[in-house]
Short mmCIF file of C-alpha atoms in Angstrom, two decimals:
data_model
loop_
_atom_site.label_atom_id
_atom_site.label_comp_id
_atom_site.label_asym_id
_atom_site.label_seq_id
_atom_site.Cartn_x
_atom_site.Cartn_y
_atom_site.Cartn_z
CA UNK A 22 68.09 -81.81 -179.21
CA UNK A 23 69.51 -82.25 -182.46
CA UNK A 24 73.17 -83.89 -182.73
CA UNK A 25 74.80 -80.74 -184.04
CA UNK A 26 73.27 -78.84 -180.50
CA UNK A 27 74.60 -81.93 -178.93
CA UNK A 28 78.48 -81.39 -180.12
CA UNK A 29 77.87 -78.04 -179.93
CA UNK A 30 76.89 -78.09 -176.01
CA UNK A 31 79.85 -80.70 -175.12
CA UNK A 32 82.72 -78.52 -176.58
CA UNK A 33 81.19 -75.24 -174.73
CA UNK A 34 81.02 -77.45 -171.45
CA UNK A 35 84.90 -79.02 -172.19
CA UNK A 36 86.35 -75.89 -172.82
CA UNK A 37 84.94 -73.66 -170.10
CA UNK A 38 85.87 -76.43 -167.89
CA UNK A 39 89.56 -75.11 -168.91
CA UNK A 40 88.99 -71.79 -168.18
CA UNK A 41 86.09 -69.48 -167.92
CA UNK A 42 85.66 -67.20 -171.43
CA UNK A 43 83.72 -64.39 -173.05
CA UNK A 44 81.22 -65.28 -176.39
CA UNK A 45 83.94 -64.52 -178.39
CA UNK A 46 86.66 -66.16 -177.00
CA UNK A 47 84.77 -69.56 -176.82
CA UNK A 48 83.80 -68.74 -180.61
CA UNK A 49 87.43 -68.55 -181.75
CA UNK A 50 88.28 -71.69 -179.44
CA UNK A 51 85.79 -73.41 -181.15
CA UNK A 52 86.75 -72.07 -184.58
CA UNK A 53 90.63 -73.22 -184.22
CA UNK A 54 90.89 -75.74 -181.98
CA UNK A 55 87.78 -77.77 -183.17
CA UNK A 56 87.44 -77.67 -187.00
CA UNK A 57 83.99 -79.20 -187.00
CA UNK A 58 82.90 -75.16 -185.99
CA UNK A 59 84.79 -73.35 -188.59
CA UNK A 60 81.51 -72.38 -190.50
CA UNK A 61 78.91 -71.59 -187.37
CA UNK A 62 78.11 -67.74 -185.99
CA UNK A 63 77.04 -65.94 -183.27
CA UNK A 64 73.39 -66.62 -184.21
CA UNK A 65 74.29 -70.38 -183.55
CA UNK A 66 76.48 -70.19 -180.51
CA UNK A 67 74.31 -67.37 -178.31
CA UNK A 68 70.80 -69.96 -178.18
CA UNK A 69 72.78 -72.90 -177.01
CA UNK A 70 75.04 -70.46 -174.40
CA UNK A 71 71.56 -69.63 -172.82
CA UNK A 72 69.96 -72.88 -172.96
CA UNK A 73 73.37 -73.79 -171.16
CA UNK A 74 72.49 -70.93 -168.29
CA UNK A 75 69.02 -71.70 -168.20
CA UNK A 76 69.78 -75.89 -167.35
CA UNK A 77 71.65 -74.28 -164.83
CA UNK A 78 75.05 -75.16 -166.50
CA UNK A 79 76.72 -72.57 -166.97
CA UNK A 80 76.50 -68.91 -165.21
CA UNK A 81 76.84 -65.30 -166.74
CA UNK A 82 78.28 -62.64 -165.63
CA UNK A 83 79.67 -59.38 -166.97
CA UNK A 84 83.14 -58.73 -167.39
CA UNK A 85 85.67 -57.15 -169.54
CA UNK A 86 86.00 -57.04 -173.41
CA UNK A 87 88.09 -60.15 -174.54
CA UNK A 88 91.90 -59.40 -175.87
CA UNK A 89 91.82 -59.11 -179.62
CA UNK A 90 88.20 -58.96 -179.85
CA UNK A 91 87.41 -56.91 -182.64
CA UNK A 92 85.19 -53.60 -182.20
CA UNK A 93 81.95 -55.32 -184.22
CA UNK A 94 82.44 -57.77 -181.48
CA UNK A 95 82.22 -55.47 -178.57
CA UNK A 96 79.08 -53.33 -179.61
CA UNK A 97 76.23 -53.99 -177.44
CA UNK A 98 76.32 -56.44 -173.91
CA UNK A 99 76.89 -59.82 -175.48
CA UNK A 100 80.50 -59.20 -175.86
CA UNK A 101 80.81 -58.12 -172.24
CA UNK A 102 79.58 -61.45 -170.50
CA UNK A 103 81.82 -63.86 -169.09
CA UNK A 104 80.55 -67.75 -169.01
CA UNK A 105 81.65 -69.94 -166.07
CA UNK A 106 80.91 -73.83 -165.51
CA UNK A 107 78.71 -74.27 -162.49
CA UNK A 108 78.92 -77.49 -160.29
CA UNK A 109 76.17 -79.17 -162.02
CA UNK A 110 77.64 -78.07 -165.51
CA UNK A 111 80.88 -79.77 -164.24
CA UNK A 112 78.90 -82.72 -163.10
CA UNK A 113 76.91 -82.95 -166.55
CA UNK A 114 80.33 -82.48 -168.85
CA UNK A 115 81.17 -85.74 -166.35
CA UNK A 116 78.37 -87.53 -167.34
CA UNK A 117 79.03 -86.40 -171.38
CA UNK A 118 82.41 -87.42 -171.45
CA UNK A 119 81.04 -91.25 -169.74
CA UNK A 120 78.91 -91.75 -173.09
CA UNK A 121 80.76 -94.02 -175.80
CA UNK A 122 77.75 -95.27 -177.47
CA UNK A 123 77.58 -94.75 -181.51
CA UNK A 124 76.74 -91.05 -181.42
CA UNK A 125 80.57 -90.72 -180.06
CA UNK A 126 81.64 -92.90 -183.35
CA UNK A 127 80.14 -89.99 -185.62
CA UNK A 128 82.19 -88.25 -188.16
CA UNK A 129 81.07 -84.93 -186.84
CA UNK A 130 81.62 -86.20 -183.33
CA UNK A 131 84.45 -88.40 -183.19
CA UNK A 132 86.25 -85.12 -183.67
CA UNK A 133 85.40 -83.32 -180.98
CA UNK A 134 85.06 -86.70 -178.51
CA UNK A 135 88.61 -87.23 -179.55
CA UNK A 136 89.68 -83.33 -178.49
CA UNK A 137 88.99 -84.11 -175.05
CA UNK A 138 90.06 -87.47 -174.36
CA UNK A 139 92.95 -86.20 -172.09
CA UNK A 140 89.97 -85.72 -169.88
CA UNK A 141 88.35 -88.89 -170.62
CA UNK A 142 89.08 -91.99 -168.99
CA UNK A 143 90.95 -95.24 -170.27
CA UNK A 144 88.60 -97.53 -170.90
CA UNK A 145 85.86 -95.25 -172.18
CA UNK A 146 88.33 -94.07 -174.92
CA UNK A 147 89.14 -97.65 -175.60
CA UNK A 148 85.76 -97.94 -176.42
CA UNK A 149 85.14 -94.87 -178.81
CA UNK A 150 88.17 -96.08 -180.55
CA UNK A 151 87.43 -99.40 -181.29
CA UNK A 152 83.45 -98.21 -182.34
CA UNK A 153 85.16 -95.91 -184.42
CA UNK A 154 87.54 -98.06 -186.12
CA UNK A 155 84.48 -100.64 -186.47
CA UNK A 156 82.21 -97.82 -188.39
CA UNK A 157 84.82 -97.04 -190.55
CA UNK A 158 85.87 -100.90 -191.50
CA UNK A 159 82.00 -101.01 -191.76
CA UNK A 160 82.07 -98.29 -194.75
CA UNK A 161 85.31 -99.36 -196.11
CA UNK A 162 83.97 -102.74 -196.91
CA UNK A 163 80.99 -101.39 -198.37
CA UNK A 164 82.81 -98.52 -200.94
CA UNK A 165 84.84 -101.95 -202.03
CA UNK A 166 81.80 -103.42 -202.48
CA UNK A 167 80.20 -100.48 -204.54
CA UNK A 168 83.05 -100.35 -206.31
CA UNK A 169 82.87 -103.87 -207.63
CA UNK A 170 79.39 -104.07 -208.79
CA UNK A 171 80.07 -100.23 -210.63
CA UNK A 172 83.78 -99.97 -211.83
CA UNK A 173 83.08 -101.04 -215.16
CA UNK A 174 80.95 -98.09 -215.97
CA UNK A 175 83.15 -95.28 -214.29
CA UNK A 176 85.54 -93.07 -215.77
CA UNK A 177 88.95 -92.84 -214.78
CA UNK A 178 88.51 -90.05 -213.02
CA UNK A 179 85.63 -91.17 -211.09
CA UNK A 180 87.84 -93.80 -209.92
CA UNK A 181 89.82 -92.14 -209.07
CA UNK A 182 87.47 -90.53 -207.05
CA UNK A 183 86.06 -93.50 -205.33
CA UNK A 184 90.12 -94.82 -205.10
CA UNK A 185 91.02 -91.49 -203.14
CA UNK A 186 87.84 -91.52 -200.75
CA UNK A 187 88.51 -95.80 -199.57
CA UNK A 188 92.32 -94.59 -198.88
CA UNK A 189 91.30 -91.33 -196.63
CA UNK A 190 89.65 -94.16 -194.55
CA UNK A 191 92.12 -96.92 -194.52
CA UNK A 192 95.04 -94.10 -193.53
CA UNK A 193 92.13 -93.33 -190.40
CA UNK A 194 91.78 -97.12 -189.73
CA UNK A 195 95.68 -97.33 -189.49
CA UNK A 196 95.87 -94.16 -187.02
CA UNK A 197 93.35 -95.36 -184.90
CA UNK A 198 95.15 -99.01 -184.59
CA UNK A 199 98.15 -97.40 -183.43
CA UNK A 200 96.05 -95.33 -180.89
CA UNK A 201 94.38 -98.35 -180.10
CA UNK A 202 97.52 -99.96 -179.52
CA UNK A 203 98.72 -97.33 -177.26
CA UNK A 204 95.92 -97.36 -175.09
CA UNK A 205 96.30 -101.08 -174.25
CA UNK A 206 99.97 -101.08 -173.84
CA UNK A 207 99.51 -97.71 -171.36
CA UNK A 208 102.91 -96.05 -173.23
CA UNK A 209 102.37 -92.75 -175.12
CA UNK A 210 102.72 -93.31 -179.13
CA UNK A 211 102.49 -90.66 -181.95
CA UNK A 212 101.12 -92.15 -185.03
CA UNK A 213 102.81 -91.90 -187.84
CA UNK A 214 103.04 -88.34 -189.50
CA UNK A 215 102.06 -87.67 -193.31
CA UNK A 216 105.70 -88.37 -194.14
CA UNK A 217 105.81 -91.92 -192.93
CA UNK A 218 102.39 -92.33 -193.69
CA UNK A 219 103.48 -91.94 -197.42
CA UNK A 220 106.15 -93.87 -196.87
CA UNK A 221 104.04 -96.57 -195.92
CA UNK A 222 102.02 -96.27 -199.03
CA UNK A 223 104.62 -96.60 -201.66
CA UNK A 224 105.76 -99.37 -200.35
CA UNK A 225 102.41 -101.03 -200.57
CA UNK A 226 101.54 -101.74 -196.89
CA UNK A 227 98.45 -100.51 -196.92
CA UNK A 228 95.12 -102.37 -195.28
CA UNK A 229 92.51 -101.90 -198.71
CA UNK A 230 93.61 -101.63 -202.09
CA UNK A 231 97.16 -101.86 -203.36
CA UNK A 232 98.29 -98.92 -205.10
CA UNK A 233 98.27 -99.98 -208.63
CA UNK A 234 101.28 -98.46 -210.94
CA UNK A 235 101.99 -98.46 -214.67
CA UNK A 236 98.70 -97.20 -215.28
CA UNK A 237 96.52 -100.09 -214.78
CA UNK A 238 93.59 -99.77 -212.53
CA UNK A 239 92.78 -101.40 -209.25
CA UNK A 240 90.92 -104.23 -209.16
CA UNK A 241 88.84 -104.26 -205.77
CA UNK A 242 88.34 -108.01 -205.80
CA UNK A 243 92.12 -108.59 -204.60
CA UNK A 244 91.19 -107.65 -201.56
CA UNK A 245 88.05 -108.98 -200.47
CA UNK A 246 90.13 -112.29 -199.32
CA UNK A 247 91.57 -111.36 -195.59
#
């Protein structure tokens, strides 16, 4: 099974463990709720619903056309079916949510791990958290890195580029330290929103490069010394 299949088949399992939904409902669940689906179809989401029956996952049944469907949608018996979590699908999405091995770290995963963590335990999200956090220090360290050795033969623009893409992943390293943070100390803590995330920037505390102003570029080896 490839690892898109894989995502694919744990957000089907997590949300009909909410409730049990038509094709098209789970489609526009998917779609909204998880962003990582906003581009995939029918033709993607039908194969992995009946590999789902066939493991004996999840069970099909008629029942009536979804509210707000719209009539392209209802043409033809696919519309009509109703998927339902069995006990062994229930068991399995058990067994999913366990997993906190790199696969869960993912950009493409991460994502949708993260969705359901309300029903994932304590210590298991602990764990996705901190391999998360880990990747992304991981590839933060090596864009400063690649920026050193090739800064001197960008444009502006390019690095402005490069600048933009290391401080997408430090403001993701400081989210997940305050989640991080909240799971230890057991209390409920919303990390900061874009307005005090900004905040935070032009003031400077930031964890990679400084924001450099007058003009003059950043110079990545001020921060290779923690």
């Amino acid at each position: 099974m490839s690892r898109r299949s894989g995502v694919l088949e744990f957000a089907i399992l997590g949300l009909l463990r909410e409730s049990p939904m038509h094709g098209y409902e789970l489609r526009k669940r998917l779609n909204t709720s998880l962003g990582v689906f906003r581009a995939f179809s029918y033709g993607t989401l039908y194969p992995c619903l009946k590999a789902l029956v066939a493991n004996g996952w999840l069970t099909e049944k008629p029942g009536g056309p979804p509210e707000g469907a719209p009539a392209t949608a209802l043409t033809g018996r696919r519309a009509k079916i109703v998927y339902r979590l069995t006990a062994a699908g229930k068991e399995h999405f058990e067994e999913l949510l366990s997993h906190s091995g790199p696969d869960a770290w993912e950009d493409e995963h991460f994502g949708v791990r993260f969705a359901f963590f309300g029903q994932t335990s304590r210590d298991v999200r602990m764990r996705v958290l901190e391999g998360r956090r880990s990747r992304l220090e991981e590839r933060l360290e090596r864009m400063r890195t690649s920026l050193a050795r090739s800064r001197d033969r960008l444009d502006d623009y390019t690095l402005e580029l490069q600048r933009h893409g290391m401080e997408s992943v430090e403001r993701e390293v400081r989210w997940l330290n305050g989640l991080i943070e909240s799971e230890r100390t057991g209390h409920e803590r919303h990390p900061p929103g874009p307005a005090e995330r900004d905040k935070q920037d032009q003031s400077g505390e930031t964890d990679g490069l400084p924001r450099h102003r007058g003009g003059s570029r950043p110079d990545p080896s001020d921060d290779t010394t923690t």
